[in-house]
Coordinates of C-alpha atoms and ligand atoms in Angstrom, one line a residue:
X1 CA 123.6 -71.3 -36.7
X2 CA 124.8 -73.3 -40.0
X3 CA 123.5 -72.3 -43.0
X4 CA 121.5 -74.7 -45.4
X5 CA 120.0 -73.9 -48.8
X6 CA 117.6 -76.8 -50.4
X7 CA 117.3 -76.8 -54.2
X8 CA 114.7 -79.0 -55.9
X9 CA 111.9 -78.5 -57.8
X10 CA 109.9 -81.0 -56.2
X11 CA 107.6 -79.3 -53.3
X12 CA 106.9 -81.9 -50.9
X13 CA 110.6 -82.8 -50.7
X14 CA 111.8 -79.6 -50.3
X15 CA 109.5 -78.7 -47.9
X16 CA 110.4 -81.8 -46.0
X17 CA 114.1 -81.3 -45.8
X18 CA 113.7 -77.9 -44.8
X19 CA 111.2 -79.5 -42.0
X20 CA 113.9 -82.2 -41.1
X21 CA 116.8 -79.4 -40.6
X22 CA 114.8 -76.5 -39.8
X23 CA 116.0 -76.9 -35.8
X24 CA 119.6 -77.1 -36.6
X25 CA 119.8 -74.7 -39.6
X26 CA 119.6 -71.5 -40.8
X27 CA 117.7 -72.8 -43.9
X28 CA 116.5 -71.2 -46.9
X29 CA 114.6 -73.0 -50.2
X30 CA 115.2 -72.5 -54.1
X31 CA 112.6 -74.2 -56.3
X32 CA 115.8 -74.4 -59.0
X33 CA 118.7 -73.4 -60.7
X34 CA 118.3 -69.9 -61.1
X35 CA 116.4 -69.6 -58.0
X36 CA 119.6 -70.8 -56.3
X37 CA 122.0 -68.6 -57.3
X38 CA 119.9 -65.8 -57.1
X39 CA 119.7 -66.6 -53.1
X40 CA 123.9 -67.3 -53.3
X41 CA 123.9 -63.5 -54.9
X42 CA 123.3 -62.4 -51.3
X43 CA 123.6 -65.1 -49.3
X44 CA 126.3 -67.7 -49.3
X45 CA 125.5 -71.4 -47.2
X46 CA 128.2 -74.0 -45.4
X47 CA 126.3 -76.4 -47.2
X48 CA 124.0 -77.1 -50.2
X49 CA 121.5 -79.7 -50.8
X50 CA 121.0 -79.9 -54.6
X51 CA 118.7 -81.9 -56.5
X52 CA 120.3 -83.5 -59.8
X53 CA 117.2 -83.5 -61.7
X54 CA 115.7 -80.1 -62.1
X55 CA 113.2 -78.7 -65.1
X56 CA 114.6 -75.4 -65.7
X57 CA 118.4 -75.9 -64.8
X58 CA 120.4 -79.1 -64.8
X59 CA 122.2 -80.3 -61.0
X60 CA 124.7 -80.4 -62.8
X61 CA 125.1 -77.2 -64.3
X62 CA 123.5 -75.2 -60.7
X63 CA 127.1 -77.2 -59.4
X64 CA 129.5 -75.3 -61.6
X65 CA 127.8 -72.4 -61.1
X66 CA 127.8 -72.2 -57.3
X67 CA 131.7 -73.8 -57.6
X68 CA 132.5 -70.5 -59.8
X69 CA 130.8 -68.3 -57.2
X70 CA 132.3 -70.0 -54.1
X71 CA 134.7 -72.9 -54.8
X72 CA 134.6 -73.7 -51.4
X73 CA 130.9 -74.1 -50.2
X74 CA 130.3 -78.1 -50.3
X75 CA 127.6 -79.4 -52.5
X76 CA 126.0 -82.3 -51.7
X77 CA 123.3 -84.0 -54.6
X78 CA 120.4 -85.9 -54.5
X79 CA 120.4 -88.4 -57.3
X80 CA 117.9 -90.6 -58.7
X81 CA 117.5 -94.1 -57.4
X82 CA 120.0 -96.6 -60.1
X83 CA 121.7 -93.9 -61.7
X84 CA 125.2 -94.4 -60.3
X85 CA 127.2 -92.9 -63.1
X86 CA 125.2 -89.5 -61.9
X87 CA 126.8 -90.1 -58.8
X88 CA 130.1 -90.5 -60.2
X89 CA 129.1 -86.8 -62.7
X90 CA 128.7 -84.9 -59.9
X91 CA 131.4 -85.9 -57.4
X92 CA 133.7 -85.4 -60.7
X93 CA 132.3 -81.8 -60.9
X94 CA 133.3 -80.6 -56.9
X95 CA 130.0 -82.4 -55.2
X96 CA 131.3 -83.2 -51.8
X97 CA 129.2 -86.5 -51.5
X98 CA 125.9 -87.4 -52.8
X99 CA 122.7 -89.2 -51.5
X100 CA 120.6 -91.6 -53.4
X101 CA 117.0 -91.5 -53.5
X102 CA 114.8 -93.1 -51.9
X103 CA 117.1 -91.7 -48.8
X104 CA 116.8 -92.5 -45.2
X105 CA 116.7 -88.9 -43.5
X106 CA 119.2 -89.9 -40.8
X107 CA 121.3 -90.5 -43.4
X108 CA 120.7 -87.2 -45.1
X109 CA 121.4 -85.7 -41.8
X110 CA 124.7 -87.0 -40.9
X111 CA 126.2 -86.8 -44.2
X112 CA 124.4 -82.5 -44.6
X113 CA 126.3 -82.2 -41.1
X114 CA 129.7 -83.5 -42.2
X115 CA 129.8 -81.1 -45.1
X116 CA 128.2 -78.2 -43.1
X117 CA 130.6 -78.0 -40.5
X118 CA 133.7 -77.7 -43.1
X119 CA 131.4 -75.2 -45.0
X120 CA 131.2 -73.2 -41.9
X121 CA 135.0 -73.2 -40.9
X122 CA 136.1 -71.8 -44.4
X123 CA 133.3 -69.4 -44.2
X124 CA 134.3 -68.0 -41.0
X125 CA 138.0 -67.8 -41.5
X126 CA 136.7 -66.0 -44.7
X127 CA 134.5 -63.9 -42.6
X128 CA 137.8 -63.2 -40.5
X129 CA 139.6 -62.3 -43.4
X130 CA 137.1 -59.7 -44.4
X131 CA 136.4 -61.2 -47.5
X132 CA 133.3 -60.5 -49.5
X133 CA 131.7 -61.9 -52.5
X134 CA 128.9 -61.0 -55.1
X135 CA 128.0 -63.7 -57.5
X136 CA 132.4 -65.0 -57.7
X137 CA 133.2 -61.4 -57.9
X138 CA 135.5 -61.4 -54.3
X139 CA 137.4 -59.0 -52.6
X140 CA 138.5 -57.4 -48.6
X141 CA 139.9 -54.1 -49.7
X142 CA 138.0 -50.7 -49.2
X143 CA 138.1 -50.0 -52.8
X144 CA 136.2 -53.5 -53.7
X145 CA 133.9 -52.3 -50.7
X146 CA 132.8 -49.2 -52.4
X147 CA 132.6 -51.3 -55.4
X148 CA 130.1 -53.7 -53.9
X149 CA 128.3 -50.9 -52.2
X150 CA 127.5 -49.2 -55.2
X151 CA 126.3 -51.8 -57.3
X152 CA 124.2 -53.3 -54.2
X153 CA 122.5 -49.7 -54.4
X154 CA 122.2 -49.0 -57.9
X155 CA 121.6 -52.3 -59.4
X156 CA 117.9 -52.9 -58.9
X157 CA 117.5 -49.2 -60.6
X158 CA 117.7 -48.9 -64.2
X159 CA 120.1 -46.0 -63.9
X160 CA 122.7 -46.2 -66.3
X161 CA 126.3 -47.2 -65.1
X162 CA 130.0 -46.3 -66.6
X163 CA 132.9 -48.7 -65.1
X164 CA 136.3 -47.6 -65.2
X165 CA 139.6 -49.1 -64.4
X166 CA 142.1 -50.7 -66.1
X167 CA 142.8 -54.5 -68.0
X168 CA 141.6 -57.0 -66.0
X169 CA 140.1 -55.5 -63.1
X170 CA 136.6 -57.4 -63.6
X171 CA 134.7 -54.3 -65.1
X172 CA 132.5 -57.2 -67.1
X173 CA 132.1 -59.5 -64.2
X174 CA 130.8 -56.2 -62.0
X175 CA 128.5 -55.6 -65.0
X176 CA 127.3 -59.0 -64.8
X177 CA 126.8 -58.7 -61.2
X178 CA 124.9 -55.5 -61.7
X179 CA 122.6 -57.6 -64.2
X180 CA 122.2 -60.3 -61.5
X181 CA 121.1 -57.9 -59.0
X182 CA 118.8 -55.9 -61.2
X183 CA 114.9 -56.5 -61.6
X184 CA 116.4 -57.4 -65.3
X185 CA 118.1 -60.5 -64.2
X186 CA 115.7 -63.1 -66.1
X187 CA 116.2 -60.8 -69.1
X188 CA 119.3 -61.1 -71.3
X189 CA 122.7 -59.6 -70.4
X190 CA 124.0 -58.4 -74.1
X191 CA 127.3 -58.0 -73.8
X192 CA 129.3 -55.6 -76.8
X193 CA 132.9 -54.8 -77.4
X194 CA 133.1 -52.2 -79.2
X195 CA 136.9 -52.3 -79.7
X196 CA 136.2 -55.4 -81.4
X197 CA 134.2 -53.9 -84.2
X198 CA 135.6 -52.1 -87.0
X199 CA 134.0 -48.9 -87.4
X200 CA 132.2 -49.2 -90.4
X201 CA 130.3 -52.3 -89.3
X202 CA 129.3 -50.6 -85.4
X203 CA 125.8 -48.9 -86.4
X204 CA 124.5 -52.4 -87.9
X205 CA 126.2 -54.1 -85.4
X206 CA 124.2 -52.3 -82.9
X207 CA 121.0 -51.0 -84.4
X208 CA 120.2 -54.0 -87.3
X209 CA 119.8 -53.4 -91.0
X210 CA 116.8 -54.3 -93.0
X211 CA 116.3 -56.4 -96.1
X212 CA 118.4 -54.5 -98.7
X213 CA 120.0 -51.6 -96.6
X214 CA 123.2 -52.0 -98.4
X215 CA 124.8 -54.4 -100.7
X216 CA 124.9 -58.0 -99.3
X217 CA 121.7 -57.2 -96.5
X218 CA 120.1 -60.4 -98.0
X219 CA 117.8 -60.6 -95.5
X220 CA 117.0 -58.3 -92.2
X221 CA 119.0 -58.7 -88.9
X222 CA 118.4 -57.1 -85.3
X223 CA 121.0 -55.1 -83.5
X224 CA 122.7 -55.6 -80.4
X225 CA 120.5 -53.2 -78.8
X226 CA 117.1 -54.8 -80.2
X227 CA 118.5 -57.9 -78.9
X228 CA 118.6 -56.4 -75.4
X229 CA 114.9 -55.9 -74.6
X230 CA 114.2 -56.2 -71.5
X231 CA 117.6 -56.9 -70.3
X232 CA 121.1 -55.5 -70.0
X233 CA 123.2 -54.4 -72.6
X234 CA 127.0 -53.9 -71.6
X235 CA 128.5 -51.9 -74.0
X236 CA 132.8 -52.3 -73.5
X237 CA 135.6 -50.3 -74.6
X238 CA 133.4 -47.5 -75.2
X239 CA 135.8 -45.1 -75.2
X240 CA 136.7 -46.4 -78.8
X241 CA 133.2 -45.2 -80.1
X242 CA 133.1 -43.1 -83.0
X243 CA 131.9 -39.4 -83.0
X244 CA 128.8 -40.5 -85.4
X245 CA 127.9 -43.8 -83.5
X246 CA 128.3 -41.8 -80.2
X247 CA 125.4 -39.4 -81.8
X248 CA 123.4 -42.4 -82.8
X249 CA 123.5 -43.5 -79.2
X250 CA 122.1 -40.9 -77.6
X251 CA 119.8 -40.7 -80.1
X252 CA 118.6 -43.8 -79.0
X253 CA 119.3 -43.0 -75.4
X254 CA 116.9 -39.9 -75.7
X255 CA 114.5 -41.6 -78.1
X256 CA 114.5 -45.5 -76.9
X257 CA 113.4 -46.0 -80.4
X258 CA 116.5 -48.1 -82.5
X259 CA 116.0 -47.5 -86.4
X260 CA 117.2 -50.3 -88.2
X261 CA 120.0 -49.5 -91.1
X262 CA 117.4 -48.6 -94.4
X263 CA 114.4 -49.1 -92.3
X264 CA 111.5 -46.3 -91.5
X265 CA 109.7 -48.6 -88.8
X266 CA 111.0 -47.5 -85.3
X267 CA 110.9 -49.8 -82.7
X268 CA 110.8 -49.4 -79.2
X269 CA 113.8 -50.9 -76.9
X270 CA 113.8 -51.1 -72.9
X271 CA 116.8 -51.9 -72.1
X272 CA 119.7 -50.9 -69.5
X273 CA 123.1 -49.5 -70.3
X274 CA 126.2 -50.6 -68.6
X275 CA 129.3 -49.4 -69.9
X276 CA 133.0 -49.6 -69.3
X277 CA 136.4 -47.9 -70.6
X278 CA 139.8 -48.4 -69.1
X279 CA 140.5 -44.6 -70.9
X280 CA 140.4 -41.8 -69.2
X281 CA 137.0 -40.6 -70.9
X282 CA 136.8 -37.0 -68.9
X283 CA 139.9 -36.4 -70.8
X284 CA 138.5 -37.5 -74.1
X285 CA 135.6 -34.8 -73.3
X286 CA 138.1 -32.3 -72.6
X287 CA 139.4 -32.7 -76.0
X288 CA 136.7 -33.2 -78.1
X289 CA 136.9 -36.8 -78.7
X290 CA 134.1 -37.9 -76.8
X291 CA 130.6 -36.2 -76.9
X292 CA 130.0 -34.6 -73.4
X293 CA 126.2 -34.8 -73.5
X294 CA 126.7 -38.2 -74.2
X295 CA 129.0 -38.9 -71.0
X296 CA 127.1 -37.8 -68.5
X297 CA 124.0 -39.9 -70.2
X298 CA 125.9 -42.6 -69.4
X299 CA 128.1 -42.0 -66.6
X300 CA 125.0 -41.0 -64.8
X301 CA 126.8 -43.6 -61.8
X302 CA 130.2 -44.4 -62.0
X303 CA 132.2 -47.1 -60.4
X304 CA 135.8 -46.9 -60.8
X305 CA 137.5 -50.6 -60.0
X306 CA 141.3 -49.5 -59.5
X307 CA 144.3 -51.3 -60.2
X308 CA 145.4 -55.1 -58.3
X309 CA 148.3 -53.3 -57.0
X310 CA 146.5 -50.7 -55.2
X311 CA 144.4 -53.5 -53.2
X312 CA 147.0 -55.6 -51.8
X313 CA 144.6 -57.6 -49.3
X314 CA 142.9 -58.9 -52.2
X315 CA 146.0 -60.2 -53.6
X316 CA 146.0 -62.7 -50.6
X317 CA 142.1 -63.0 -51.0
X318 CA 142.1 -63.6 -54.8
X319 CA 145.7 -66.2 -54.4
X320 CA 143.3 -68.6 -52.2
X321 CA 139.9 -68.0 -54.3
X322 CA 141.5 -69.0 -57.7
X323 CA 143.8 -71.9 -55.8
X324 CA 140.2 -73.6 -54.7
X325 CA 139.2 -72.9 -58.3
X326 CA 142.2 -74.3 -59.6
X327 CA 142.7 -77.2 -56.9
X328 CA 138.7 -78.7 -58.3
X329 CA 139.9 -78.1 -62.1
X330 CA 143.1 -80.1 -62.1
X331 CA 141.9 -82.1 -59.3
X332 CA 144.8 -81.2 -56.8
X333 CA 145.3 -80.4 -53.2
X334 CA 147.2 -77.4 -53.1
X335 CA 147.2 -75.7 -49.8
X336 CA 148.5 -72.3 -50.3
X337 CA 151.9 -70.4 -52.1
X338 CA 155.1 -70.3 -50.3
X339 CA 155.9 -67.1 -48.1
X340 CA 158.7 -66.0 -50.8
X341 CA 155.6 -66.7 -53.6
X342 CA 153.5 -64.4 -51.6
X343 CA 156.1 -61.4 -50.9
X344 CA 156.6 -61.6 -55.0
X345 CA 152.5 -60.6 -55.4
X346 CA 152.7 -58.1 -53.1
X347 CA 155.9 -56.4 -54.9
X348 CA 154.2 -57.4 -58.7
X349 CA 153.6 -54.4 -61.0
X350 CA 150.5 -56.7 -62.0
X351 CA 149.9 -55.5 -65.1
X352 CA 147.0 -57.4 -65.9
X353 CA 145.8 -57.2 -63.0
X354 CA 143.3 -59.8 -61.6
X355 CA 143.5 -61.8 -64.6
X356 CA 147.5 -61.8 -64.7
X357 CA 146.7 -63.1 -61.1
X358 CA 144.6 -66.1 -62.1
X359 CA 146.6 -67.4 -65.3
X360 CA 149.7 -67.4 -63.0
X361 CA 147.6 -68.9 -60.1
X362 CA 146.2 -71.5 -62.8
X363 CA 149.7 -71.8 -63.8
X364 CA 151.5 -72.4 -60.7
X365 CA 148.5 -75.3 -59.9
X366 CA 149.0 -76.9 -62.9
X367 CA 152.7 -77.2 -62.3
X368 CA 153.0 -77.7 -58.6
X369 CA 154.2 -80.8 -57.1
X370 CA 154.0 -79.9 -53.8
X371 CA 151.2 -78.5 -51.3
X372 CA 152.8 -75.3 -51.7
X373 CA 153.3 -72.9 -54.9
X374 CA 157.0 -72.3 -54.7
X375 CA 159.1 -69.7 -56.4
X376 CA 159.7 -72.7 -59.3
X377 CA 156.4 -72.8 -59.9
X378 CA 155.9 -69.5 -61.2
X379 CA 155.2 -68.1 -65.1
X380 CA 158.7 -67.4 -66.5
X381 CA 158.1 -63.8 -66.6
X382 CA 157.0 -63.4 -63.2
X383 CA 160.5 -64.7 -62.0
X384 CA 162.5 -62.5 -64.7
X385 CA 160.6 -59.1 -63.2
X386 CA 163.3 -57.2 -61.7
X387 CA 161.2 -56.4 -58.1
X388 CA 163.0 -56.4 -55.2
X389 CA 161.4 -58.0 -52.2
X390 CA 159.5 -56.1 -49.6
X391 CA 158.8 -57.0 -46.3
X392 CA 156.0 -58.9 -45.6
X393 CA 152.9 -56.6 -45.9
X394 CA 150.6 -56.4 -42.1
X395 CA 148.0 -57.8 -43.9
X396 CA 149.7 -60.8 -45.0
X397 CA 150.7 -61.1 -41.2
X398 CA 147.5 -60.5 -39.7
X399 CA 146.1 -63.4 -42.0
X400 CA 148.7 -65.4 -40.8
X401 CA 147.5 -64.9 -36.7
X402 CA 143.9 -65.6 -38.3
X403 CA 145.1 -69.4 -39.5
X404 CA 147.2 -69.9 -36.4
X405 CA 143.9 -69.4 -34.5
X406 CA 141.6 -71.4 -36.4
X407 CA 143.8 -74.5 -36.1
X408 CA 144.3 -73.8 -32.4
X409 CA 140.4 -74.0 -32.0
X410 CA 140.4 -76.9 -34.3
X411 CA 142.7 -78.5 -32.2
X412 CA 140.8 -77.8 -28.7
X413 CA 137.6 -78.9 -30.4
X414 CA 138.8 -82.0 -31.3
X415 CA 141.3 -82.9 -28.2
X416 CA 144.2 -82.5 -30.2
X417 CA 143.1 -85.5 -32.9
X418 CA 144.8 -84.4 -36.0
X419 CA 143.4 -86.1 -38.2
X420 CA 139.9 -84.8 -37.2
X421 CA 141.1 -81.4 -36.5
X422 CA 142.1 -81.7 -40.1
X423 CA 138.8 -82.6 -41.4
X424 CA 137.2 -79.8 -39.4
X425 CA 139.5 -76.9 -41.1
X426 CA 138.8 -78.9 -44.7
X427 CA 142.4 -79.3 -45.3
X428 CA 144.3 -82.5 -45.6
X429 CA 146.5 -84.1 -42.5
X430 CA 149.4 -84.0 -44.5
X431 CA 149.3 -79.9 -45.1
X432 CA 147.7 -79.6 -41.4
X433 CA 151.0 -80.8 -40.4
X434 CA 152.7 -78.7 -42.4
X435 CA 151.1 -75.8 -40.8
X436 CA 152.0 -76.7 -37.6
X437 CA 155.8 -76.9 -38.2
X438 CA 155.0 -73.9 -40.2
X439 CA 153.8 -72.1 -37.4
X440 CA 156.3 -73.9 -34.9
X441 CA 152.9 -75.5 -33.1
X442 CA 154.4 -78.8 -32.5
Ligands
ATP501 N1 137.3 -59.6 -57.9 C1 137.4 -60.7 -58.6 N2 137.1 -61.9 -58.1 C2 137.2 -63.0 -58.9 N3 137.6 -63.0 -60.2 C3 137.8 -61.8 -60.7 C4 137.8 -60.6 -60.0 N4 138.1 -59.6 -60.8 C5 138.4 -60.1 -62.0 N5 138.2 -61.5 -62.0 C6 138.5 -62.4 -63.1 O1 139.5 -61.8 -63.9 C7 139.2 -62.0 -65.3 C8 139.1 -60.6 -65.9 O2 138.0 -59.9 -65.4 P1 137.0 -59.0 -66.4 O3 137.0 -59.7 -67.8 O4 135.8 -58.7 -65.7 O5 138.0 -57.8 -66.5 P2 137.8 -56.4 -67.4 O6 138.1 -55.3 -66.4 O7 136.6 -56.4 -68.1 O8 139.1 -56.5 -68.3 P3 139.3 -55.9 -69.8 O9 139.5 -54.4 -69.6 O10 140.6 -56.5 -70.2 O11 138.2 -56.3 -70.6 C9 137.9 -62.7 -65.4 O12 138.2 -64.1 -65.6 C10 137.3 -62.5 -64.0 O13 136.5 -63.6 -63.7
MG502 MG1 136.3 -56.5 -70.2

């Protein structure tokens, strides 16, 4: 069955939508913003309903934050009777269409429909490709499996987690999932680079000073850690902690009392620690630098997220994830890179990893004139690198069977009209065409 989710705040409509589709969806409710994407952090729709006018979080801000979770999952808003330039807001931000209130259910129904069944096809050609997502964070490869896994299991505890792995990877945005998926998630999510902070100014950076704790304390300020109560605090880079701060922590961590710089009160703090290094901290105990105690406080789970170039399916998954992204940004219709584009990734030393990926992604949008990202699209430096071309990887191949079949069923579906076998697959007629020369179908 198709999948609906209803946000408004408003009972009686809610409940009669979900009455209205209840026969012909998989439905589920949210009574708001937060209430939304808390469902989308385990559930993703083909379609969403979404009231524009909500008490605790705007339409329009519940619509960029589903787009950044799933660029691909149509949105369609209710807006208030007159207010046509709402209308025009939301479509501008990725809605797919909108309905005006007072609304005629049929009319409801045929346009939810329409959106529901392009939701569905790029949800199961993503459910082909084995791709998975928590709260944005996507991926098909076993590593990014064990990566979900693990936060799935140990987010809702408030065991402390250490992420590993190198620039770029998306240590934060697993944090941030963590915190989404923990019983903290209306709480703040505090996040602290400590590489950021010179060393002199860490321990009032994170534990506060009072009133007159040194020269300049005019007045008294909260730490980082304070701040944190009853949330999350993500504590990045630790790795360049010094040895006193690292003693102060586990003071704390022992205690979960913070002292304020020149204060004698002590004040309780319930918070959870994430942290994340991309150094090799085991070897920093080995040689003294960091405080072993101190480690296995906090490494107490670990998740290591390794490099882009050691998952090469979610090169492929990642390219199309940040093209949708991209595509709604600059308001394009790009359908894909070129097969010479694609063989490039998959030889890439990728550096930077997944955020090398998605500049040169956002990049090759931005530039494109085409519906493909050709070689000429690329970031200077990507077309300098000195890799030689492999041969095309299986995965890239067995994604390729995947698409062939989908527009094959499109096409039987639709008795080989185009242009509606188009709209089914949510592509344009212009790059369904292409496909099919592409894939010698005509
Ligand atoms: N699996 C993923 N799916 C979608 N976006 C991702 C994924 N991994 C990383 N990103 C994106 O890549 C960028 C970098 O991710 P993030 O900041 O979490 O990395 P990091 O490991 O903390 O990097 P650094 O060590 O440099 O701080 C972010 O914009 C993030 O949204
Ligand atoms: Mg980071």
């Amino acid at each position: 069955m198709k999948r609906l989710l209803i946000v408004d705040d408003d009972d009686a409509i809610r409940l009669s939508l979900a009455t209205a589709f209840k026969d012909t969806f998989e439905t589920r409710e949210a009574s708001g913003g937060r209430d939304a994407i808390d469902i989308l952090g385990e559930w993703l729709p083909d379609v969403v309903l979404l009231d524009q006018r909500m008490f605790d979080m705007d339409g329009l801000e519940t619509l960029s934050h589903i787009k950044d979770i799933d660029p691909d999952i149509p949105v369609v808003m209710i807006t208030a009777y007159g207010t046509i330039s709402d209308a025009v807001k939301a479509m501008k931000q990725g809605a797919t269409d909108y309905i005006q209130k007072p609304y005629d259910i049929e009319e409801v129904r045929i346009i939810v429909n329409r959106a529901a069944t392009i939701g569905a096809m790029k949800r199961e050609i993503k459910e082909l490709k084995g791709e998975m997502n928590m709260f944005g964070m996507v991926g098909a490869s076993e590593a990014m499996k064990d990566v979900f896994e693990t936060i799935e299991e140990f987010a809702p505890t408030d065991i402390n987690i250490l992420i590993t792995g190198p620039t770029g990877v998306g240590k934060e945005m697993a944090a941030r999932a963590i915190h989404h998926k923990s019983l903290r998630r209306e709480g703040v999510f505090v996040p602290i680079n400590l590489a950021a902070i010179p060393e002199s100014l860490m321990e009032s950076e994170l534990f506060g000073y009072d009133k007159g704790a040194f020269t300049g304390a005019s007045t008294s300020k909260a730490g980082k850690v304070e701040l944190g109560d009853k949330g999350t605090l993500f504590l990045d880079e630790i790795g360049d902690m010094g040895k006193t701060l690292q003693a102060k922590l586990l003071r704390f961590l022992e205690t979960r009392v913070v002292e304020r710089l020149g204060s004698t009160r002590y004040r309780p703090v319930d918070v959870r620690i994430i942290s994340a290094t991309n150094q090799d901290l085991s070897n920093a105990v080995d040689t003294g630098a960091f405080r072993e105690d101190l480690f296995y406080r906090l490494n107490t789970v670990y998740i290591n997220i390794p490099p882009l170039k050691e998952r090469l399916v979610d090169i492929s998954i990642l390219t199309d994830h940040f093209i949708s992204i991209y595509n709604q940004r600059f308001k394009k219709d790009i359908q894909d890179v070129s097969k010479e584009v694609m063989d490039r990734f998959l030889s890439y030393p990728w550096r930077g990893n997944v955020r090398e990926l998605m500049h040169t992604i956002e990049f090759g949008v931005a530039k494109c004139k085409q519906s493909l990202i050709s070689l000429s699209d690329l970031p200077p430096q990507m077309l300098s690198s000195q890799q030689t071309v492999n041969g095309e990887s299986a995965m890239v191949e067995e994604v390729k069977q995947l698409e062939r079949q989908m527009i094959q069923n499109a096409l039987i579906t639709t008795d080989s009209n185009r242009t509606k076998a188009a709209e089914l697959l949510g592509i344009s007629l212009r790059s369904l065409q292409y496909k099919l020369k592409k894939y010698n179908m005509v």
